[in-house]
Amino acid sequence: MFIVNAFEQGGIFMYFILVFFVLTLAFIAERALALYVHFKETPNDFRENLLECLRNGNFESAKTLASKHSDAAMGRIATLGFALRSEAASDEELQARMDERLSKELGEIDRRTSFLAMYGNVATLVGLLGTIGGMVIAFAGVADANPADRAALLSQGISHALNCTAFGLLVAIPALVFYAVFQNRTDAITRKITHGTTQLYHDLLFYTGVESLSEKRPKYGAAQRC
């Protein structure tokens, strides 16, 4: 009941803060699901298994292994790299296309996290704006009041106006806290995928030179095993 009364006393700016509160909850839920539930990672031995196949000359087996993990960002990048090498793509094309895919994957991971920081900052500013507006109204309201009642009316008006600041901070604090948590998770994923992509690119350069693939392609049969 206290919260409802405080909300009603805050004025029209409370409804804007409420909108940001709902959006903040929605984005927290969406980011939590995207970064902790739906995000798929390749197994820890993913690179070692690929290298084993490549060292044994089983290019198609390595390509098949990469495609089995196409539900993960690193798996999709690996699948693209092997597809390009199987088509005798040059080193420059391989790097450009893998970098392009890496940029796309990282953009998908980080595309909404920054909204939480924006919502937290805007909610605070809207709360301050509501407080300033409420105080202006409070001072204007006591200007013509009885001198004996001015102090009580002014304190009541300021108390009501500060509700906007309080509600704005209630929205801003969790938004900024979860932004920091999600940004840390995003940075960790970004570093891991970027490092993995660099390693994979160098592995493909070392084990699958264009000339060697052109000469040895009949050897890389899908039926071979690592």
Coordinates of C-alpha atoms in Angstrom, one line a residue, residues 19-35 110-119 174-175 178-179 182:
V19 CA 7.8 1.9 -18.3
F20 CA 11.6 1.8 -17.8
F21 CA 11.1 -0.6 -14.9
V22 CA 9.1 -3.0 -17.1
L23 CA 11.7 -2.7 -20.0
T24 CA 14.5 -3.3 -17.5
L25 CA 12.9 -6.5 -16.2
A26 CA 12.3 -7.7 -19.7
F27 CA 15.9 -7.1 -20.8
I28 CA 17.4 -8.7 -17.7
A29 CA 15.3 -11.8 -18.4
E30 CA 16.3 -11.8 -22.1
R31 CA 20.0 -11.3 -21.5
A32 CA 20.1 -13.9 -18.7
L33 CA 18.5 -16.5 -21.0
A34 CA 20.7 -15.5 -24.0
L35 CA 24.0 -15.5 -22.1
D110 CA 26.5 -8.2 -27.3
R111 CA 23.6 -6.6 -29.2
R112 CA 21.2 -5.8 -26.3
T113 CA 23.4 -5.6 -23.2
S114 CA 24.1 -1.9 -23.4
F115 CA 20.4 -1.1 -23.2
L116 CA 20.5 -1.9 -19.5
A117 CA 23.0 0.9 -18.8
M118 CA 20.9 3.3 -20.8
Y119 CA 17.7 2.4 -19.0
P174 CA 19.3 -3.3 -10.6
A175 CA 19.7 -2.2 -14.2
F178 CA 22.9 -6.6 -14.1
Y179 CA 24.5 -4.6 -16.8
F182 CA 26.1 -9.4 -18.2

